[in-house]
Amino acid sequence: MEPNEESPAEEEQIESEEAVEGEENVSLAAPSVITEEMNEVSELDVEDSKLEGEPGEEIVEEAPIQVSEVKTKEEKEREREKKEKLVPYVEAALFLAGRPISELELAEHLGSDRLTVRWALRRIKRQLQEQNSALEILNPTKDRWVLQLCEEFSRGLYDYIEQFIPKEAMLSREEIDTLTEIAYRQPITSALLVKIVGRPTIYDNIRSLHEKGFIILEKQERTNLLRTSAKFADIYGFDTKMRNLKIQLVWRLKKRAKLDKKPM
């Protein structure tokens, strides 16, 4: 065997030592390589999160500055006091009007707004109910309100309060029916009214109502044109404007029809 030549056993030992040494070198080098790769991945994740809005880095956007509209306690108290002061004025207006009146009309005359007026109306309505008052507030149409006698009193007390009704307003049943027809259909000719009512005493009723000042006669060819007078509107609490008067009359007739259907 030559001096420089190594035996097979020695060659195997050297190869095994080199293999072990190589594994140690790999194991020692691996952490640095992995760390570099992880750093590269984390940097990519951060960049992606910035683009996609994910929680890699907080993205601060400038929000528009908003002024707080929350009312203070003092402001709320002043607003409520203002509403409370309006309540008696709304009630007085309804009482003096004696007819359905709109929220807008009340607001204009009282120098307020529609929402505040509506709040006052509902407050009055609740107060009357809590007091078991003989009066009540109703809204017969969408935004109109009226102060009137409660239904349970309007029928039972009629005979008692009849003595307080003006004598000129005391009409017979036929006269009331004739006056109602004229008020609803005005202006109407007496000839057409006779055809509608079909009662022989209709001319007597027309003459009586004219003498008492409830209707106005206007000569028209061979007949008379009939209209209700300002006295009629004043005594019975109607609006002097014909259109409003008819609306109020229809509402009262419907209300009366409901009362007549109720058992005493």
mmCIF file of C-alpha atoms in Angstrom:
data_model
loop_
_atom_site.group_PDB
_atom_site.id
_atom_site.type_symbol
_atom_site.label_atom_id
_atom_site.label_comp_id
_atom_site.label_asym_id
_atom_site.label_seq_id
_atom_site.Cartn_x
_atom_site.Cartn_y
_atom_site.Cartn_z
ATOM 1 C CA MET A 1 0.000 0.000 0.000
ATOM 2 C CA GLU A 2 1.328 3.378 -0.932
ATOM 3 C CA PRO A 3 1.918 5.898 1.870
ATOM 4 C CA ASN A 4 -0.533 8.497 0.495
ATOM 5 C CA GLU A 5 -3.268 6.065 -0.153
ATOM 6 C CA GLU A 6 -5.913 5.614 2.509
ATOM 7 C CA SER A 7 -7.629 2.410 3.384
ATOM 8 C CA PRO A 8 -11.325 1.943 2.558
ATOM 9 C CA ALA A 9 -12.208 2.171 6.253
ATOM 10 C CA GLU A 10 -10.439 5.479 6.606
ATOM 11 C CA GLU A 11 -12.147 6.833 3.483
ATOM 12 C CA GLU A 12 -15.570 5.946 4.898
ATOM 13 C CA GLN A 13 -14.685 7.672 8.200
ATOM 14 C CA ILE A 14 -13.587 10.833 6.378
ATOM 15 C CA GLU A 15 -16.769 10.916 4.267
ATOM 16 C CA SER A 16 -18.945 10.504 7.335
ATOM 17 C CA GLU A 17 -17.081 13.322 9.132
ATOM 18 C CA GLU A 18 -17.492 15.608 6.077
ATOM 19 C CA ALA A 19 -21.186 14.789 5.925
ATOM 20 C CA VAL A 20 -21.636 15.653 9.598
ATOM 21 C CA GLU A 21 -19.626 18.849 9.163
ATOM 22 C CA GLY A 22 -21.810 19.808 6.185
ATOM 23 C CA GLU A 23 -24.983 19.279 8.168
ATOM 24 C CA GLU A 24 -23.612 21.476 10.962
ATOM 25 C CA ASN A 25 -22.799 24.217 8.457
ATOM 26 C CA VAL A 26 -26.307 24.029 7.003
ATOM 27 C CA SER A 27 -27.927 24.128 10.415
ATOM 28 C CA LEU A 28 -25.835 27.109 11.387
ATOM 29 C CA ALA A 29 -26.599 28.957 8.165
ATOM 30 C CA ALA A 30 -30.338 28.206 8.143
ATOM 31 C CA PRO A 31 -31.452 30.696 10.858
ATOM 32 C CA SER A 32 -29.973 33.683 9.047
ATOM 33 C CA VAL A 33 -31.500 32.625 5.730
ATOM 34 C CA ILE A 34 -34.943 32.028 7.298
ATOM 35 C CA THR A 35 -34.770 35.333 9.144
ATOM 36 C CA GLU A 36 -34.000 37.195 5.933
ATOM 37 C CA GLU A 37 -36.861 35.463 4.136
ATOM 38 C CA MET A 38 -39.280 36.221 7.005
ATOM 39 C CA ASN A 39 -38.216 39.864 6.992
ATOM 40 C CA GLU A 40 -38.863 40.054 3.258
ATOM 41 C CA VAL A 41 -42.313 38.473 3.720
ATOM 42 C CA SER A 42 -43.203 40.798 6.620
ATOM 43 C CA GLU A 43 -42.161 43.823 4.560
ATOM 44 C CA LEU A 44 -44.390 42.640 1.720
ATOM 45 C CA ASP A 45 -47.282 42.092 4.151
ATOM 46 C CA VAL A 46 -46.900 45.604 5.504
ATOM 47 C CA GLU A 47 -46.902 47.065 2.011
ATOM 48 C CA ASP A 48 -49.982 45.006 1.061
ATOM 49 C CA SER A 49 -51.776 46.028 4.237
ATOM 50 C CA LYS A 50 -51.115 49.672 3.450
ATOM 51 C CA LEU A 51 -52.651 49.218 0.036
ATOM 52 C CA GLU A 52 -55.615 47.115 1.166
ATOM 53 C CA GLY A 53 -56.311 48.958 4.416
ATOM 54 C CA GLU A 54 -55.539 45.919 6.598
ATOM 55 C CA PRO A 55 -53.999 46.368 10.047
ATOM 56 C CA GLY A 56 -50.366 46.531 9.027
ATOM 57 C CA GLU A 57 -50.022 50.226 9.716
ATOM 58 C CA GLU A 58 -52.722 52.583 10.980
ATOM 59 C CA ILE A 59 -54.141 54.748 8.206
ATOM 60 C CA VAL A 60 -55.370 58.094 9.480
ATOM 61 C CA GLU A 61 -57.923 59.921 7.344
ATOM 62 C CA GLU A 62 -58.949 63.480 7.941
ATOM 63 C CA ALA A 63 -62.600 63.501 8.987
ATOM 64 C CA PRO A 64 -64.725 66.617 8.392
ATOM 65 C CA ILE A 65 -65.161 68.721 11.477
ATOM 66 C CA GLN A 66 -68.769 68.640 12.675
ATOM 67 C CA VAL A 67 -70.279 71.129 15.070
ATOM 68 C CA SER A 68 -72.292 69.465 17.806
ATOM 69 C CA GLU A 69 -76.041 70.163 17.493
ATOM 70 C CA VAL A 70 -76.950 68.704 20.875
ATOM 71 C CA LYS A 71 -78.985 71.271 22.805
ATOM 72 C CA THR A 72 -77.955 72.210 26.296
ATOM 73 C CA LYS A 73 -80.239 71.775 29.275
ATOM 74 C CA GLU A 74 -80.865 75.525 29.409
ATOM 75 C CA GLU A 75 -81.810 75.649 25.717
ATOM 76 C CA LYS A 76 -84.248 72.775 26.129
ATOM 77 C CA GLU A 77 -85.808 74.483 29.147
ATOM 78 C CA ARG A 78 -86.253 77.784 27.281
ATOM 79 C CA GLU A 79 -87.801 75.955 24.329
ATOM 80 C CA ARG A 80 -90.285 74.168 26.593
ATOM 81 C CA GLU A 81 -91.240 77.408 28.355
ATOM 82 C CA LYS A 82 -91.912 78.985 24.957
ATOM 83 C CA LYS A 83 -94.230 76.103 24.033
ATOM 84 C CA GLU A 84 -96.049 76.264 27.370
ATOM 85 C CA LYS A 85 -96.712 79.993 26.962
ATOM 86 C CA LEU A 86 -98.340 79.329 23.584
ATOM 87 C CA VAL A 87 -100.885 76.819 24.975
ATOM 88 C CA PRO A 88 -103.462 79.300 26.416
ATOM 89 C CA TYR A 89 -103.308 81.446 23.267
ATOM 90 C CA VAL A 90 -104.058 78.449 21.047
ATOM 91 C CA GLU A 91 -106.957 77.449 23.296
ATOM 92 C CA ALA A 92 -108.355 81.002 23.244
ATOM 93 C CA ALA A 93 -108.065 81.156 19.446
ATOM 94 C CA LEU A 94 -110.024 77.910 19.068
ATOM 95 C CA PHE A 95 -112.697 79.126 21.474
ATOM 96 C CA LEU A 96 -113.141 82.463 19.708
ATOM 97 C CA ALA A 97 -113.082 80.902 16.244
ATOM 98 C CA GLY A 98 -115.951 78.541 17.031
ATOM 99 C CA ARG A 99 -115.063 76.547 13.923
ATOM 100 C CA PRO A 100 -112.360 74.178 12.646
ATOM 101 C CA ILE A 101 -109.156 76.129 12.140
ATOM 102 C CA SER A 102 -105.924 74.993 10.484
ATOM 103 C CA GLU A 103 -102.527 74.644 12.152
ATOM 104 C CA LEU A 104 -101.017 76.988 9.570
ATOM 105 C CA GLU A 105 -103.621 79.673 10.265
ATOM 106 C CA LEU A 106 -102.991 79.417 14.008
ATOM 107 C CA ALA A 107 -99.226 79.613 13.469
ATOM 108 C CA GLU A 108 -99.517 82.730 11.285
ATOM 109 C CA HIS A 109 -101.808 84.603 13.687
ATOM 110 C CA LEU A 110 -99.854 83.609 16.816
ATOM 111 C CA GLY A 111 -96.406 84.245 15.357
ATOM 112 C CA SER A 112 -95.244 80.671 15.814
ATOM 113 C CA ASP A 113 -94.439 77.648 13.686
ATOM 114 C CA ARG A 114 -96.651 74.730 12.729
ATOM 115 C CA LEU A 115 -94.857 72.074 14.813
ATOM 116 C CA THR A 116 -95.053 74.166 17.991
ATOM 117 C CA VAL A 117 -98.751 74.838 17.372
ATOM 118 C CA ARG A 118 -99.385 71.123 16.903
ATOM 119 C CA TRP A 119 -97.564 70.402 20.166
ATOM 120 C CA ALA A 120 -99.788 72.951 21.940
ATOM 121 C CA LEU A 121 -102.961 71.457 20.421
ATOM 122 C CA ARG A 122 -102.067 67.974 21.606
ATOM 123 C CA ARG A 123 -101.195 69.359 25.027
ATOM 124 C CA ILE A 124 -104.619 71.034 25.294
ATOM 125 C CA LYS A 125 -106.343 67.850 24.136
ATOM 126 C CA ARG A 126 -104.562 65.804 26.804
ATOM 127 C CA GLN A 127 -105.309 68.370 29.529
ATOM 128 C CA LEU A 128 -109.030 68.385 28.710
ATOM 129 C CA GLN A 129 -109.108 64.586 28.843
ATOM 130 C CA GLU A 130 -107.291 64.499 32.191
ATOM 131 C CA GLN A 131 -109.719 67.089 33.624
ATOM 132 C CA ASN A 132 -112.786 65.157 32.373
ATOM 133 C CA SER A 133 -113.855 68.425 30.772
ATOM 134 C CA ALA A 134 -117.156 68.882 28.936
ATOM 135 C CA LEU A 135 -115.052 70.295 26.095
ATOM 136 C CA GLU A 136 -112.832 68.399 23.698
ATOM 137 C CA ILE A 137 -110.464 69.118 20.827
ATOM 138 C CA LEU A 138 -110.897 67.192 17.592
ATOM 139 C CA ASN A 139 -109.320 67.409 14.152
ATOM 140 C CA PRO A 140 -112.140 66.694 11.649
ATOM 141 C CA THR A 141 -109.818 67.140 8.674
ATOM 142 C CA LYS A 142 -106.110 66.523 8.127
ATOM 143 C CA ASP A 143 -104.723 69.668 9.785
ATOM 144 C CA ARG A 144 -107.823 71.418 11.138
ATOM 145 C CA TRP A 145 -108.767 71.466 14.819
ATOM 146 C CA VAL A 146 -111.919 72.507 16.635
ATOM 147 C CA LEU A 147 -112.846 73.076 20.275
ATOM 148 C CA GLN A 148 -116.360 71.832 20.992
ATOM 149 C CA LEU A 149 -118.700 70.137 23.442
ATOM 150 C CA CYS A 150 -118.009 66.439 24.043
ATOM 151 C CA GLU A 151 -120.335 63.973 22.334
ATOM 152 C CA GLU A 152 -121.780 62.627 25.594
ATOM 153 C CA PHE A 153 -122.830 66.159 26.577
ATOM 154 C CA SER A 154 -123.974 67.419 23.178
ATOM 155 C CA ARG A 155 -127.124 65.276 23.168
ATOM 156 C CA GLY A 156 -128.123 65.006 26.804
ATOM 157 C CA LEU A 157 -127.719 68.699 27.589
ATOM 158 C CA TYR A 158 -129.488 70.092 24.536
ATOM 159 C CA ASP A 159 -132.874 70.394 26.246
ATOM 160 C CA TYR A 160 -131.232 72.092 29.229
ATOM 161 C CA ILE A 161 -129.166 74.610 27.254
ATOM 162 C CA GLU A 162 -131.960 75.320 24.774
ATOM 163 C CA GLN A 163 -132.967 78.263 26.955
ATOM 164 C CA PHE A 164 -129.602 79.919 26.252
ATOM 165 C CA ILE A 165 -129.989 79.755 22.468
ATOM 166 C CA PRO A 166 -131.025 83.113 20.922
ATOM 167 C CA LYS A 167 -134.749 83.260 20.170
ATOM 168 C CA GLU A 168 -134.099 84.138 16.556
ATOM 169 C CA ALA A 169 -132.191 80.870 16.249
ATOM 170 C CA MET A 170 -135.163 78.823 17.450
ATOM 171 C CA LEU A 171 -136.431 77.262 14.253
ATOM 172 C CA SER A 172 -138.905 74.521 13.497
ATOM 173 C CA ARG A 173 -137.717 71.153 12.254
ATOM 174 C CA GLU A 174 -138.829 71.981 8.714
ATOM 175 C CA GLU A 175 -137.084 75.362 8.806
ATOM 176 C CA ILE A 176 -133.850 73.744 9.997
ATOM 177 C CA ASP A 177 -134.011 71.182 7.190
ATOM 178 C CA THR A 178 -134.669 73.903 4.615
ATOM 179 C CA LEU A 179 -131.862 76.084 5.966
ATOM 180 C CA THR A 180 -129.464 73.127 5.879
ATOM 181 C CA GLU A 181 -130.301 72.425 2.240
ATOM 182 C CA ILE A 182 -129.772 76.071 1.313
ATOM 183 C CA ALA A 183 -126.469 76.264 3.204
ATOM 184 C CA TYR A 184 -125.115 73.126 1.542
ATOM 185 C CA ARG A 185 -126.348 73.797 -2.015
ATOM 186 C CA GLN A 186 -125.994 77.587 -2.150
ATOM 187 C CA PRO A 187 -126.341 79.484 -4.303
ATOM 188 C CA ILE A 188 -129.537 77.701 -5.307
ATOM 189 C CA THR A 189 -132.809 78.880 -6.836
ATOM 190 C CA SER A 190 -136.029 78.467 -4.884
ATOM 191 C CA ALA A 191 -137.523 76.546 -7.831
ATOM 192 C CA LEU A 192 -134.726 73.956 -7.740
ATOM 193 C CA LEU A 193 -134.944 73.732 -3.949
ATOM 194 C CA VAL A 194 -138.658 72.909 -4.180
ATOM 195 C CA LYS A 195 -137.889 70.075 -6.600
ATOM 196 C CA ILE A 196 -135.200 68.665 -4.313
ATOM 197 C CA VAL A 197 -137.127 68.896 -1.048
ATOM 198 C CA GLY A 198 -140.519 68.127 -2.559
ATOM 199 C CA ARG A 199 -142.468 69.684 0.289
ATOM 200 C CA PRO A 200 -145.440 72.022 -0.315
ATOM 201 C CA THR A 201 -144.567 74.187 2.696
ATOM 202 C CA ILE A 202 -141.084 74.981 1.367
ATOM 203 C CA TYR A 203 -142.067 78.495 0.262
ATOM 204 C CA ASP A 204 -143.366 79.253 3.758
ATOM 205 C CA ASN A 205 -140.045 78.082 5.193
ATOM 206 C CA ILE A 206 -138.090 80.265 2.753
ATOM 207 C CA ARG A 207 -140.175 83.322 3.629
ATOM 208 C CA SER A 208 -139.763 82.688 7.390
ATOM 209 C CA LEU A 209 -135.994 82.211 7.116
ATOM 210 C CA HIS A 210 -135.704 85.411 5.105
ATOM 211 C CA GLU A 211 -137.754 87.384 7.624
ATOM 212 C CA LYS A 212 -135.547 86.107 10.464
ATOM 213 C CA GLY A 213 -132.436 87.152 8.552
ATOM 214 C CA PHE A 214 -130.913 83.702 7.993
ATOM 215 C CA ILE A 215 -130.985 83.793 4.194
ATOM 216 C CA ILE A 216 -130.618 86.371 1.423
ATOM 217 C CA LEU A 217 -132.985 86.470 -1.570
ATOM 218 C CA GLU A 218 -131.720 87.695 -4.906
ATOM 219 C CA LYS A 219 -134.270 88.100 -7.682
ATOM 220 C CA GLN A 220 -133.415 86.029 -10.757
ATOM 221 C CA GLU A 221 -135.950 86.032 -13.610
ATOM 222 C CA ARG A 222 -139.070 84.196 -12.340
ATOM 223 C CA THR A 223 -137.443 82.779 -9.221
ATOM 224 C CA ASN A 224 -135.135 83.762 -6.334
ATOM 225 C CA LEU A 225 -131.479 82.875 -5.799
ATOM 226 C CA LEU A 226 -130.939 81.787 -2.186
ATOM 227 C CA ARG A 227 -127.835 82.225 -0.006
ATOM 228 C CA THR A 228 -127.185 82.092 3.719
ATOM 229 C CA SER A 229 -126.504 85.380 5.504
ATOM 230 C CA ALA A 230 -123.697 86.575 7.783
ATOM 231 C CA LYS A 231 -126.164 86.288 10.676
ATOM 232 C CA PHE A 232 -126.561 82.570 9.984
ATOM 233 C CA ALA A 233 -122.768 82.081 10.070
ATOM 234 C CA ASP A 234 -122.428 84.146 13.248
ATOM 235 C CA ILE A 235 -125.188 82.438 15.269
ATOM 236 C CA TYR A 236 -124.310 78.887 14.273
ATOM 237 C CA GLY A 237 -120.539 79.358 14.315
ATOM 238 C CA PHE A 238 -119.782 78.893 10.622
ATOM 239 C CA ASP A 239 -117.144 80.522 8.471
ATOM 240 C CA THR A 240 -118.470 83.333 6.277
ATOM 241 C CA LYS A 241 -116.571 81.975 3.264
ATOM 242 C CA MET A 242 -118.917 79.710 1.319
ATOM 243 C CA ARG A 243 -116.385 76.946 0.653
ATOM 244 C CA ASN A 244 -115.302 76.693 4.293
ATOM 245 C CA LEU A 245 -118.906 76.892 5.448
ATOM 246 C CA LYS A 246 -119.866 73.892 3.325
ATOM 247 C CA ILE A 247 -116.918 71.861 4.627
ATOM 248 C CA GLN A 248 -117.912 72.641 8.209
ATOM 249 C CA LEU A 249 -121.556 71.861 7.521
ATOM 250 C CA VAL A 250 -120.759 68.447 6.029
ATOM 251 C CA TRP A 251 -118.552 67.637 9.000
ATOM 252 C CA ARG A 252 -121.299 68.585 11.472
ATOM 253 C CA LEU A 253 -123.907 66.579 9.594
ATOM 254 C CA LYS A 254 -121.675 63.500 9.648
ATOM 255 C CA LYS A 255 -121.034 63.956 13.345
ATOM 256 C CA ARG A 256 -124.754 64.355 14.012
ATOM 257 C CA ALA A 257 -125.504 61.196 12.034
ATOM 258 C CA LYS A 258 -123.062 59.252 14.225
ATOM 259 C CA LEU A 259 -124.706 60.593 17.371
ATOM 260 C CA ASP A 260 -128.171 59.645 16.151
ATOM 261 C CA LYS A 261 -127.011 56.060 15.684
ATOM 262 C CA LYS A 262 -125.769 55.796 19.274
ATOM 263 C CA PRO A 263 -128.262 54.538 21.885
ATOM 264 C CA MET A 264 -129.166 57.016 24.587
#
